[in-house]
Coordinates of C-alpha atoms and ligand atoms in Angstrom, one line a residue:
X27 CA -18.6 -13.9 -7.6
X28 CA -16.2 -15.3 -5.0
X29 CA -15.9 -13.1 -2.1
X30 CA -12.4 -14.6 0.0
X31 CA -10.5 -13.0 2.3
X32 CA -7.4 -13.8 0.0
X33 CA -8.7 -13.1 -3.6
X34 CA -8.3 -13.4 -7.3
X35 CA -3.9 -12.5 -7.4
X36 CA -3.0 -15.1 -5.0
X37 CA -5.6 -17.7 -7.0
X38 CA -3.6 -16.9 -10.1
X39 CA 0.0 -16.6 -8.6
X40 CA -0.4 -20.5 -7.2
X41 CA -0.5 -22.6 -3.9
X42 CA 2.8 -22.6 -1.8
X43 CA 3.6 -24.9 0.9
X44 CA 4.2 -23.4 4.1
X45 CA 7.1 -23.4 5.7
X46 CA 7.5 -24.9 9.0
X47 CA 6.6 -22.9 12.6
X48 CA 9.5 -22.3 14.9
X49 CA 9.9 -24.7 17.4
X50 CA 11.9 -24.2 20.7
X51 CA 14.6 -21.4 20.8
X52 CA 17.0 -20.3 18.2
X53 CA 19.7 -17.1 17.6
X54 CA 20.1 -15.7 14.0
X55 CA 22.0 -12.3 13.1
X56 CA 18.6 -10.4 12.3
X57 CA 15.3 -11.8 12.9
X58 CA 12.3 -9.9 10.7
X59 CA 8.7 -10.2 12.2
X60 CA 6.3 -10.3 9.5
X61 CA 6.9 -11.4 5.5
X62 CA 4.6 -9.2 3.6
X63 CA 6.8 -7.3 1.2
X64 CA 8.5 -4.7 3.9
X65 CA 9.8 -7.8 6.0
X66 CA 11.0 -9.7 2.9
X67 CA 12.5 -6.9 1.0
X68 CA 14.6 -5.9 4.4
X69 CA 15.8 -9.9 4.0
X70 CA 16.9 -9.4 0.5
X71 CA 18.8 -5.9 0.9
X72 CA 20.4 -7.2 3.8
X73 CA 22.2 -10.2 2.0
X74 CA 22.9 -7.7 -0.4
X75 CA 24.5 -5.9 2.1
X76 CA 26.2 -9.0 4.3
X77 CA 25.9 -12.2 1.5
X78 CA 26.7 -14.6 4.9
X79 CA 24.2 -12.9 7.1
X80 CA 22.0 -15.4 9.2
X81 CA 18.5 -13.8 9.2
X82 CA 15.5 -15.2 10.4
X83 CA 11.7 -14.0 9.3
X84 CA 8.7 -14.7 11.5
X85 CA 5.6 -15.0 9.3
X86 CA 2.4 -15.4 11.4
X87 CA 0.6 -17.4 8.2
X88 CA 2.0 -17.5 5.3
X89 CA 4.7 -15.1 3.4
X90 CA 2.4 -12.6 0.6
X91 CA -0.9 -13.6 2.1
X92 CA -1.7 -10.6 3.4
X93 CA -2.0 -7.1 1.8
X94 CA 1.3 -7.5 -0.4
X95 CA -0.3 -10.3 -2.2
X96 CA -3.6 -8.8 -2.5
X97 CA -3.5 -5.1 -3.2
X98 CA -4.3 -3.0 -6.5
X99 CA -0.8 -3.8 -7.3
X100 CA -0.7 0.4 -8.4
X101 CA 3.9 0.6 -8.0
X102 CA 3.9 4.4 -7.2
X103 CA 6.9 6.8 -6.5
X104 CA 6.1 9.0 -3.5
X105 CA 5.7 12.1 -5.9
X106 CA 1.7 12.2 -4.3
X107 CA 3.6 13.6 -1.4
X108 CA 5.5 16.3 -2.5
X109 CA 4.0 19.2 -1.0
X110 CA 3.9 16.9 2.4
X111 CA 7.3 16.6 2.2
X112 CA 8.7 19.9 1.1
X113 CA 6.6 21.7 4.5
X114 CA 7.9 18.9 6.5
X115 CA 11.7 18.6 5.4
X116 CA 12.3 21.6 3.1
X117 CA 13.1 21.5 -0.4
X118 CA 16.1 19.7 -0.4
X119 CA 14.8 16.6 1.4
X120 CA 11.3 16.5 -0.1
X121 CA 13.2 16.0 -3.6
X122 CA 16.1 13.3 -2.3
X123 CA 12.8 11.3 -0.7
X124 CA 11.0 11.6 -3.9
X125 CA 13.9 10.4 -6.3
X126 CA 14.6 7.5 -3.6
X127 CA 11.0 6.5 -4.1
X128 CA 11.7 6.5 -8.2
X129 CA 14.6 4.1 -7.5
X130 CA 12.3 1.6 -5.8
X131 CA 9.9 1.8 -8.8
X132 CA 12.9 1.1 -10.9
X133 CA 14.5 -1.5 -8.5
X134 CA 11.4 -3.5 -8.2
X135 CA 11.5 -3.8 -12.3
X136 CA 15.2 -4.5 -12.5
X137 CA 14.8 -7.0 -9.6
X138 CA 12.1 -9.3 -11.9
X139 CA 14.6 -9.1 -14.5
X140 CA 17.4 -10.1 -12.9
X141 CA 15.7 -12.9 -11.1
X142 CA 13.7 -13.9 -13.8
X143 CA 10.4 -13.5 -11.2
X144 CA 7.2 -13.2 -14.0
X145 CA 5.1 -10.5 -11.6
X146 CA 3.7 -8.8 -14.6
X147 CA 6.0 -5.8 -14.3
X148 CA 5.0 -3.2 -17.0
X149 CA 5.7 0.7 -16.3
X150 CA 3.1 3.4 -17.8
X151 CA 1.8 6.6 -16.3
X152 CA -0.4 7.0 -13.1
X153 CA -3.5 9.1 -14.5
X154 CA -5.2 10.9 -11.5
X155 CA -8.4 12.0 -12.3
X156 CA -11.6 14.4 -11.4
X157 CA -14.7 12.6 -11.4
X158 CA -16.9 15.1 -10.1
X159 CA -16.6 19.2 -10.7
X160 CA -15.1 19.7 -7.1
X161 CA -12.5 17.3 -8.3
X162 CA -11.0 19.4 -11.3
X163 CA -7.8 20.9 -10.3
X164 CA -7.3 19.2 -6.6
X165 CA -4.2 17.8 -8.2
X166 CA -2.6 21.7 -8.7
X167 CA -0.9 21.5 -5.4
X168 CA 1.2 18.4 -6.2
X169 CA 2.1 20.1 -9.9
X170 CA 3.3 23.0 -8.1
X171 CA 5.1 20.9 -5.7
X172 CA 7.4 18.6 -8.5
X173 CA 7.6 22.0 -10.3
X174 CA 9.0 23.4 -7.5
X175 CA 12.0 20.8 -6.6
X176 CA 13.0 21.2 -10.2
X177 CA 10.8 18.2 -11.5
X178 CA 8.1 19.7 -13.8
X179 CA 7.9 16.4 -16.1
X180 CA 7.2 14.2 -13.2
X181 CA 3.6 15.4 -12.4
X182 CA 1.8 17.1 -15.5
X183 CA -2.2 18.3 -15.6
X184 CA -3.9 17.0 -18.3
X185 CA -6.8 17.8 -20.2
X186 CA -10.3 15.9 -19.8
X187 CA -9.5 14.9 -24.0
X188 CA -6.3 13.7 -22.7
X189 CA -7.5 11.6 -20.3
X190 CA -10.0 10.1 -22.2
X191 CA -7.5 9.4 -24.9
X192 CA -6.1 7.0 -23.0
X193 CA -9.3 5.7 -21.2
X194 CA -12.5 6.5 -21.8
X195 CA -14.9 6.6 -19.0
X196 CA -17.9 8.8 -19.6
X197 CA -16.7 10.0 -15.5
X198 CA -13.6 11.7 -16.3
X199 CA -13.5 15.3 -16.1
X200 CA -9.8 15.8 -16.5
X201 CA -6.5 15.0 -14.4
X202 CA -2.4 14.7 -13.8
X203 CA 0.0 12.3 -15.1
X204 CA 2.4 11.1 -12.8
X205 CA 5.4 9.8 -15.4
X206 CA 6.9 7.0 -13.3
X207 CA 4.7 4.2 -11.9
X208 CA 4.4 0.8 -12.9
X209 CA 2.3 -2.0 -12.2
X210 CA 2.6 -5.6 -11.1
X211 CA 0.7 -9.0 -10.0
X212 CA 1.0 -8.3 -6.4
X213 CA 1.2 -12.4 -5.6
X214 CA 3.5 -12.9 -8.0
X215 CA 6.1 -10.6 -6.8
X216 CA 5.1 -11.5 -2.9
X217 CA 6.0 -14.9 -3.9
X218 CA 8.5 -14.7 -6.0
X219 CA 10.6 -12.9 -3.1
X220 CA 9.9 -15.5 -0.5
X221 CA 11.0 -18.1 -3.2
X222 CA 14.2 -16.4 -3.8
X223 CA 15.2 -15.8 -0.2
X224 CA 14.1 -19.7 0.8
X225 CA 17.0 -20.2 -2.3
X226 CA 19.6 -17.9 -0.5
X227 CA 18.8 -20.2 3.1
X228 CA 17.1 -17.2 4.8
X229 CA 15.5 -19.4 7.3
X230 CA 11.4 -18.6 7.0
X231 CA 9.1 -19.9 9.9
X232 CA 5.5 -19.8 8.8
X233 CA 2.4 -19.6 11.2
X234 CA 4.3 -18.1 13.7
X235 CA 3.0 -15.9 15.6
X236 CA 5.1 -13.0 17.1
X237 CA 3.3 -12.8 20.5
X238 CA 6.7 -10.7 22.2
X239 CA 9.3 -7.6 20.6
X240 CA 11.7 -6.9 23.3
X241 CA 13.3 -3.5 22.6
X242 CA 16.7 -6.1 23.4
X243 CA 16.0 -7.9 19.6
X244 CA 14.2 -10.8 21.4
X245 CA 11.3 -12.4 20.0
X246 CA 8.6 -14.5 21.5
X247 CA 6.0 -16.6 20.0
X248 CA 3.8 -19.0 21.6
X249 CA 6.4 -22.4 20.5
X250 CA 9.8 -20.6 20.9
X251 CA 12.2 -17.9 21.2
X252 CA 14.9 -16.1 18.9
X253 CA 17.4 -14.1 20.4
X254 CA 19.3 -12.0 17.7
X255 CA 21.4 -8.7 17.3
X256 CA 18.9 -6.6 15.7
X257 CA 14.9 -7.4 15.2
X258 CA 13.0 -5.8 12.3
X259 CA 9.1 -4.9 12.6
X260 CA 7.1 -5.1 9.7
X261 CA 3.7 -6.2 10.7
X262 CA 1.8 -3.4 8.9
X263 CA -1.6 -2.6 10.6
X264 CA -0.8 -5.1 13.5
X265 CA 2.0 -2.8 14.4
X266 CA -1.0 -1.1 16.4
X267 CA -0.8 -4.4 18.7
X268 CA 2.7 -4.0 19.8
X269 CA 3.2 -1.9 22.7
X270 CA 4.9 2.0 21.8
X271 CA 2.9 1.9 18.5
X272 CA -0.6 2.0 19.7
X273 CA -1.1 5.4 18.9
X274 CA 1.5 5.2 15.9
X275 CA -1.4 4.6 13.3
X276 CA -4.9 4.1 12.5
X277 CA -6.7 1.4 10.3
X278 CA -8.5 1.6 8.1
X279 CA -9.5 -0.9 5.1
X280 CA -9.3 -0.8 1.3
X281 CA -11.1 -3.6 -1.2
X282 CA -11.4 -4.5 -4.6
X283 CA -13.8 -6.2 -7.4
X284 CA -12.5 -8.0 -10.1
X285 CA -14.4 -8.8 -13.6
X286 CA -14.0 -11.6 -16.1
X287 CA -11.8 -11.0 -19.2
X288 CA -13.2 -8.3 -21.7
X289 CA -10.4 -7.1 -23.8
X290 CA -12.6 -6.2 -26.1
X291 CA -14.4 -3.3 -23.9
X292 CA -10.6 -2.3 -22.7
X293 CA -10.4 -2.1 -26.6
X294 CA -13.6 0.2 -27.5
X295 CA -12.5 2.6 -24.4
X296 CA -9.2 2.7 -25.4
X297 CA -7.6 1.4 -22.2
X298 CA -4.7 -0.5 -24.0
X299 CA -1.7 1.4 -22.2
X300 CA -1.5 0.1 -19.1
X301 CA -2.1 2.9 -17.2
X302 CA -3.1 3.0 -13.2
X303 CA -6.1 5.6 -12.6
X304 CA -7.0 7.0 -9.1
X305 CA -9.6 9.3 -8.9
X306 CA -9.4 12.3 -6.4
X307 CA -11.4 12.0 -3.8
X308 CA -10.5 11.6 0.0
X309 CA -12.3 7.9 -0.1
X310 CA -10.3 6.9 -3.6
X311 CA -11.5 4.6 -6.0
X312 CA -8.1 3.2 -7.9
X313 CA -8.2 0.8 -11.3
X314 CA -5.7 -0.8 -13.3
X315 CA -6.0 -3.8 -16.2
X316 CA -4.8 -7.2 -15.8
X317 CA -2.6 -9.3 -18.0
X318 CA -5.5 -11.2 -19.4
X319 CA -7.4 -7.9 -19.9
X320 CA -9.6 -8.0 -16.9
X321 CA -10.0 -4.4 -14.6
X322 CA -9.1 -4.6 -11.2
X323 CA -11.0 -1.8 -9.7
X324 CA -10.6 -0.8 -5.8
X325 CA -12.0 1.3 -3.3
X326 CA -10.6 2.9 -0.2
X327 CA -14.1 3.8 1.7
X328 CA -14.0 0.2 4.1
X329 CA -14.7 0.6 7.7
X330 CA -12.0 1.7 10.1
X331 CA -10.5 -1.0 12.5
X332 CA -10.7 -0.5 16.2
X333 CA -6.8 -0.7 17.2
X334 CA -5.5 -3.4 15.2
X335 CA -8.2 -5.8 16.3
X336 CA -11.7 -6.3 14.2
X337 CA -9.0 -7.0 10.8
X338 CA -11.3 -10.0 9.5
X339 CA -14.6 -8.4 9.6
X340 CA -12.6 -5.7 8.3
X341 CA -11.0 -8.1 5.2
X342 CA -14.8 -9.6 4.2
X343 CA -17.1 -6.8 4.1
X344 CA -20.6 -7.0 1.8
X345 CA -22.0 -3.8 1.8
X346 CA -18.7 -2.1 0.9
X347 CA -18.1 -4.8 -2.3
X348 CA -21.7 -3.7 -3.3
X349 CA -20.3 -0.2 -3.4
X350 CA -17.7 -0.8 -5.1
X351 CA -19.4 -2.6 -7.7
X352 CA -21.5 0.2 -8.4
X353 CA -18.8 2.4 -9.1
X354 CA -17.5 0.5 -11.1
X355 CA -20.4 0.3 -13.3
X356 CA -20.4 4.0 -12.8
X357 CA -17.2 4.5 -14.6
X358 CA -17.5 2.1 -17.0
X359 CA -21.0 2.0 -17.5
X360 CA -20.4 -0.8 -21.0
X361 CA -19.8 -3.0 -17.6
X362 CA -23.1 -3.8 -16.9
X363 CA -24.2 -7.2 -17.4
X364 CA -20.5 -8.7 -17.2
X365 CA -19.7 -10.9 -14.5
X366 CA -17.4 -9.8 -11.3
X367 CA -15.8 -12.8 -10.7
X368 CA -14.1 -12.1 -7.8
X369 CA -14.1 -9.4 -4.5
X370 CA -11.3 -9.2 -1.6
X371 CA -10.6 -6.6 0.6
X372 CA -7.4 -6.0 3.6
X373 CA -6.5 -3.4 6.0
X374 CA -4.4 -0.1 5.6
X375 CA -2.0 0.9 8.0
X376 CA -2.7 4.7 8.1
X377 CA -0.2 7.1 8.9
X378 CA -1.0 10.7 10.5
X379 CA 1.0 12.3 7.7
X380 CA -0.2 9.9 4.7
X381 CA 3.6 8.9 4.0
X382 CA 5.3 5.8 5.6
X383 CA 7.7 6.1 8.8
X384 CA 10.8 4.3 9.4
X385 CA 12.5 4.4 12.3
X386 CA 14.5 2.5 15.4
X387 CA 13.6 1.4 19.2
X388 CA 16.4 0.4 20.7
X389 CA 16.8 -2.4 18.5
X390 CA 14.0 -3.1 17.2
X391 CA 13.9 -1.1 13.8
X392 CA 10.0 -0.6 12.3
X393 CA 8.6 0.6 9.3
X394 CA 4.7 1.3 8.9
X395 CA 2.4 3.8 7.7
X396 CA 2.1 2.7 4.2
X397 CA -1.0 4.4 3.5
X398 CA -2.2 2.6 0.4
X399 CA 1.3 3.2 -0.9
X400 CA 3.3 0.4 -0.3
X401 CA 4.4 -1.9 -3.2
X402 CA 7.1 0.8 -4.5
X403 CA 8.0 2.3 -1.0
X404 CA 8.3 -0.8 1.1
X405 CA 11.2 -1.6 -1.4
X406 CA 12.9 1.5 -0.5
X407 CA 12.0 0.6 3.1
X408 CA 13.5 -2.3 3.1
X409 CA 17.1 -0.6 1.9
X410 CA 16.1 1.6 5.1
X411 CA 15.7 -1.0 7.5
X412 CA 18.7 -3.4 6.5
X413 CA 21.0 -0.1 7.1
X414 CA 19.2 0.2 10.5
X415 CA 19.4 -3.1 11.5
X416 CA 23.2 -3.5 10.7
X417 CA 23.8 0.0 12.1
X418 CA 25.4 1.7 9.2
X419 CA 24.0 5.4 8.0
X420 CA 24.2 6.4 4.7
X421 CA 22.4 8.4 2.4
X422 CA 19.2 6.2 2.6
X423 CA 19.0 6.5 6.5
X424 CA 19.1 10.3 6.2
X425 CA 16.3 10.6 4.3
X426 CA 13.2 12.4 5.8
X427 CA 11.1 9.4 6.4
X428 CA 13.4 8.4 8.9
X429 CA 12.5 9.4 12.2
X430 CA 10.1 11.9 11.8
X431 CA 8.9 14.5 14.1
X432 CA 6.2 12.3 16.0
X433 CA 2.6 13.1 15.1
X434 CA 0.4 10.3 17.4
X435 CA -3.5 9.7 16.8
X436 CA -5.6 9.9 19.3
X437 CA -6.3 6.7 22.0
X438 CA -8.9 4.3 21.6
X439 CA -12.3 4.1 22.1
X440 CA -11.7 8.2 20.7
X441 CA -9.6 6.9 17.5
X442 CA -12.1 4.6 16.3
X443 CA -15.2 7.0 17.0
X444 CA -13.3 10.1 15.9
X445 CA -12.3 8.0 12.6
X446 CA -15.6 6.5 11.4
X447 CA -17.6 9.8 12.1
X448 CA -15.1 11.2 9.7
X449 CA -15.5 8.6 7.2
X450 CA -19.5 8.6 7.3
X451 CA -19.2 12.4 6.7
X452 CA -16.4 11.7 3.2
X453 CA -19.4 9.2 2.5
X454 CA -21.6 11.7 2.8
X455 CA -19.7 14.4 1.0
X456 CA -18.7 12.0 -1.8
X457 CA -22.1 11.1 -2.7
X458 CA -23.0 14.6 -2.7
X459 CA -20.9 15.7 -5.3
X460 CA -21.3 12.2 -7.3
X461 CA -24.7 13.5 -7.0
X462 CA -24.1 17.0 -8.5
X463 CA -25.0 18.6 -5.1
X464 CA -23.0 20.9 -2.4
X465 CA -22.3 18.9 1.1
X466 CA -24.1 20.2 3.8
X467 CA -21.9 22.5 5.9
X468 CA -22.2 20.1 8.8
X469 CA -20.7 17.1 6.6
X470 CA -17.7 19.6 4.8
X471 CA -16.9 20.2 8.6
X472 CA -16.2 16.9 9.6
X473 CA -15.1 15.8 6.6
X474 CA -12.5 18.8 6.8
X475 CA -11.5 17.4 10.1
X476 CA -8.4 15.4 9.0
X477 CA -7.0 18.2 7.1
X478 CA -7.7 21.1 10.0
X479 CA -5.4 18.4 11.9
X480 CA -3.1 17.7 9.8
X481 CA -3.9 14.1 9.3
X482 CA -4.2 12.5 6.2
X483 CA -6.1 9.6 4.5
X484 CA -5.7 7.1 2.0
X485 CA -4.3 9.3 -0.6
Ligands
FAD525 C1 -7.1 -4.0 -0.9 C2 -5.8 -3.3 -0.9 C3 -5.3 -2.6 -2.0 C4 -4.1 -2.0 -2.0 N1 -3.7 -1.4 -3.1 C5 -2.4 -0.9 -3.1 C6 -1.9 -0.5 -4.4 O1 -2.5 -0.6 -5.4 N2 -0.6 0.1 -4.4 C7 0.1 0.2 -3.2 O2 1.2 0.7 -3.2 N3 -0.4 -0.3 -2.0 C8 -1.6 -0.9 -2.0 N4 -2.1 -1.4 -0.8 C9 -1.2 -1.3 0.4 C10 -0.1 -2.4 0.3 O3 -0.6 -3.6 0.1 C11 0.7 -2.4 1.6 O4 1.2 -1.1 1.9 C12 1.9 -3.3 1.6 O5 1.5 -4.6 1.2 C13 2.5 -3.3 2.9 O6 3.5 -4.4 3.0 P1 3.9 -4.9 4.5 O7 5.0 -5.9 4.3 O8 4.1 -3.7 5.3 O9 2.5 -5.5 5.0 P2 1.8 -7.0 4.8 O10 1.8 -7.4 3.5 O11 0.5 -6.9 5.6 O12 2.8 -7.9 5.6 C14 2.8 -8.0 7.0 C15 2.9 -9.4 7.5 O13 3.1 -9.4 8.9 C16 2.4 -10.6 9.4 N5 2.1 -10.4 10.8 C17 1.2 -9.6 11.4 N6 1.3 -9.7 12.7 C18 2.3 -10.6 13.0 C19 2.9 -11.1 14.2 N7 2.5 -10.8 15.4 N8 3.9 -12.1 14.0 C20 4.3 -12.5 12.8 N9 3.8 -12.0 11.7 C21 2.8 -11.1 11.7 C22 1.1 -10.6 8.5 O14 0.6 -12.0 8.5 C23 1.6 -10.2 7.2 O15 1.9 -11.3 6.3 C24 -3.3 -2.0 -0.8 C25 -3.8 -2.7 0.4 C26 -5.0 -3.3 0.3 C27 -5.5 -4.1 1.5

């Protein structure tokens, strides 16, 4: 198995040569710190929005290496959310939030058509599923939630038959169908952005290094300066690292365990559809099929990150590929004896309210908080962000993700204690119930924590 910070997507999508670091001082319209998907999809809906534009992205490596070339590569609406939304923003705005997240799903598609970018786009149904007995139904709230803004089809319960219909793992006990998601080789579509803005002369600087946001637009890094009218943040977890977000979000880290081709067991379980599956537990596992029928299959139990230091032990962590491997096995038990070829892992940039905030700083516009939920909504929040940064409102800027009450975590050392006591106790509970056995009430306590706060984690 090769265990690399980067992993098996990036392998497949190919080698690109970096661009070259900013030297001395320059001025552009827009300058965008950080090319992961949010930074690059602000770049491309702002020459849709100004053609001439002169925009300038900062990349610290390389454009895609991060989590937007690595992840499950699950393209979800924001439909998961619903119920956050409709008891944060009323009716109303919960729906126009979760239709603006369907448009990204669609727009992300469209956009590898019309650029003829191969990222292995193919929509099918999100299954979630129960696993365990204390599982079966935790989906309910989110039915009544789409029901509720007028959007029964988009989030169905299933029966276990149903489920097992369309994959077959001895595990699942039943689930929900969210209609619109889609999937995609997360390198591929990284990569195929930055290609497609270096052809439209957006000027790229890689291994550079943001070391200074001035709330003015101004940028630092340790070779030069760029002075410009508006400066976008989209730095995912490092967003902890800039001063006035320390508090903004936790991290936390996600990883995943790939095997070797073996269409023929996606055959005999009949997982032939395409379908992403989460399961529904606090700490999710998520899994998906590849192209060249391989399963991708993820967890969301890594350790937490202390501020937004601590990201590479975070990124190459043993013990947590070994669980993950197990589960997998667990679900698909006709596993055992093939190979895992390879294992990854990256951080999460966790927002209190589980959905992504957008949002402005003088003029400095930012947009973390992905949650696990970033390949379709950083699409949408790049339409966000090139509206901020060229100052015009519309109905994207209105939406409720914009500037949202401020819910802050706690400081550090407290965030990183307070976080990993609540993740040994999900541990703890999870294994429980895998187990067939009631948490103790000491572990349901902590592990209720989040909720009794209002926080929420990874999904
Ligand atoms: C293992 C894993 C699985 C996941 N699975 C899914 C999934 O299936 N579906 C889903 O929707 N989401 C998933 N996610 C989350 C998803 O990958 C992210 O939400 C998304 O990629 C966020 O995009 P981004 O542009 O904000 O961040 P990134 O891709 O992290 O991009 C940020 C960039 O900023 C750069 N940077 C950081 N600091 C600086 C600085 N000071 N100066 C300059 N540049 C800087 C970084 O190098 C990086 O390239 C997963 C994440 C992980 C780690």
């Amino acid at each position: 198995m090769r265990h690399t910070r980067h992993g098996w997507w990036l392998e497949e999508a190919g080698d690109v040569t970096p661009t070259r670091p900013l030297e001395g001082d320059a001025a552009a319209d827009v300058v965008i710190v950080g090319g992961g998907y949010l930074g690059l999809w602000t770049a491309w809906h702002l020459l849709e929005l100004e053609p001439e534009l002169d925009i300038v992205v900062l990349e610290a490596a390389v454009c895609g290496h991060g989590p937007s070339g690595r992840n499950g590569g699950f393209c979800e609406t924001l439909w998961g959310d619903a119920q956050t939304l409709r008891e944060k923003a009323g009716d109303a705005a919960a729906l126009t939030v979760c239709r603006a997240s369907e448009d990204a799903v669609r727009g992300i598609g469209a956009w590898c058509e019309a650029n003829e970018v191969d990222a292995w786009y193919r929509q099918a149904p999100m299954l979630r599923v129960a696993t365990t007995e204390s599982q079966v139904g935790s989906w309910d709230e989110t039915v009544r939630a789409a029901s509720a803004l007028g959007a029964p089809e988009e989030v169905v319960s299933v029966s276990a038959e149903e489920v097992r219909g369309r994959c077959a793992s001895p595990l699942f006990l039943g689930g929900a169908l969210y209609q619109l998601n889609a999937t995609v080789q997360p390198a591929r579509l990284a990569l195929g952005l930055r290609a497609k803005l270096l052809e439209r002369s957006v000027r790229i600087h890689e291994r550079t290094e943001v070391t200074r946001l001035g709330r003015d637009g101004s940028v630092e890094t340790r070779s030069g300066r760029v002075t410009a009218s508006s400066a976008v943040l989209s730095v995912n977890s490092a967003a902890a690292g800039f001063p006035g977000y320390r508090l903004s979000l936790a991290v936390a880290s996600s990883h995943i365990v790939l095997t070797e081709p073996i269409p023929e067991v996606l055959e005999e379980i009949g997982w032939t559809g395409g379908e992403a599956i989460v399961d529904s537990r606090t700490l999710v596992h998520y899994t998906r099929t590849t192209r060249d029928g391989r399963i991708a299959f993820g967890w969301g139990g890594g350790t937490m990150g202390f501020g937004s230091r601590r990201v590479d032990r975070l990124e190459l962590a043993p013990d947590v590929i070994a669980r993950t491997r197990e589960s997998l096995i667990r679900f698909f038990p006709q596993l055992r004896g093939r190979a895992v070829t390879h294992a990854w892992g990256g951080p999460i940039d966790v927002s209190p309210t589980h959905l992504p905030i957008f949002g402005s700083r003088g003029r400095v516009h930012h947009g973390f908080g992905f949650t696990g939920n970033g390949v379709g909504p950083t699409y949408l929040g790049g339409e966000i962000l090139a509206r901020l940064a060229l100052d015009r409102r519309d109905e994207r800027t209105r939406l409720a993700i914009v500037e949202p009450d401020r819910k802050l975590f706690p400081p550090e050392p407290f965030r990183y204690v307070g976080s990993s006591l609540i993740r040994r106790a999900l541990l703890a509970k999870d294994a429980a119930e895998d187990a067939g056995r009631r948490p103790s009430t000491a572990t349901s306590l902590v592990a209720s924590l989040p909720h009794r706060l209002g926080l929420r984690l990874p999904r």
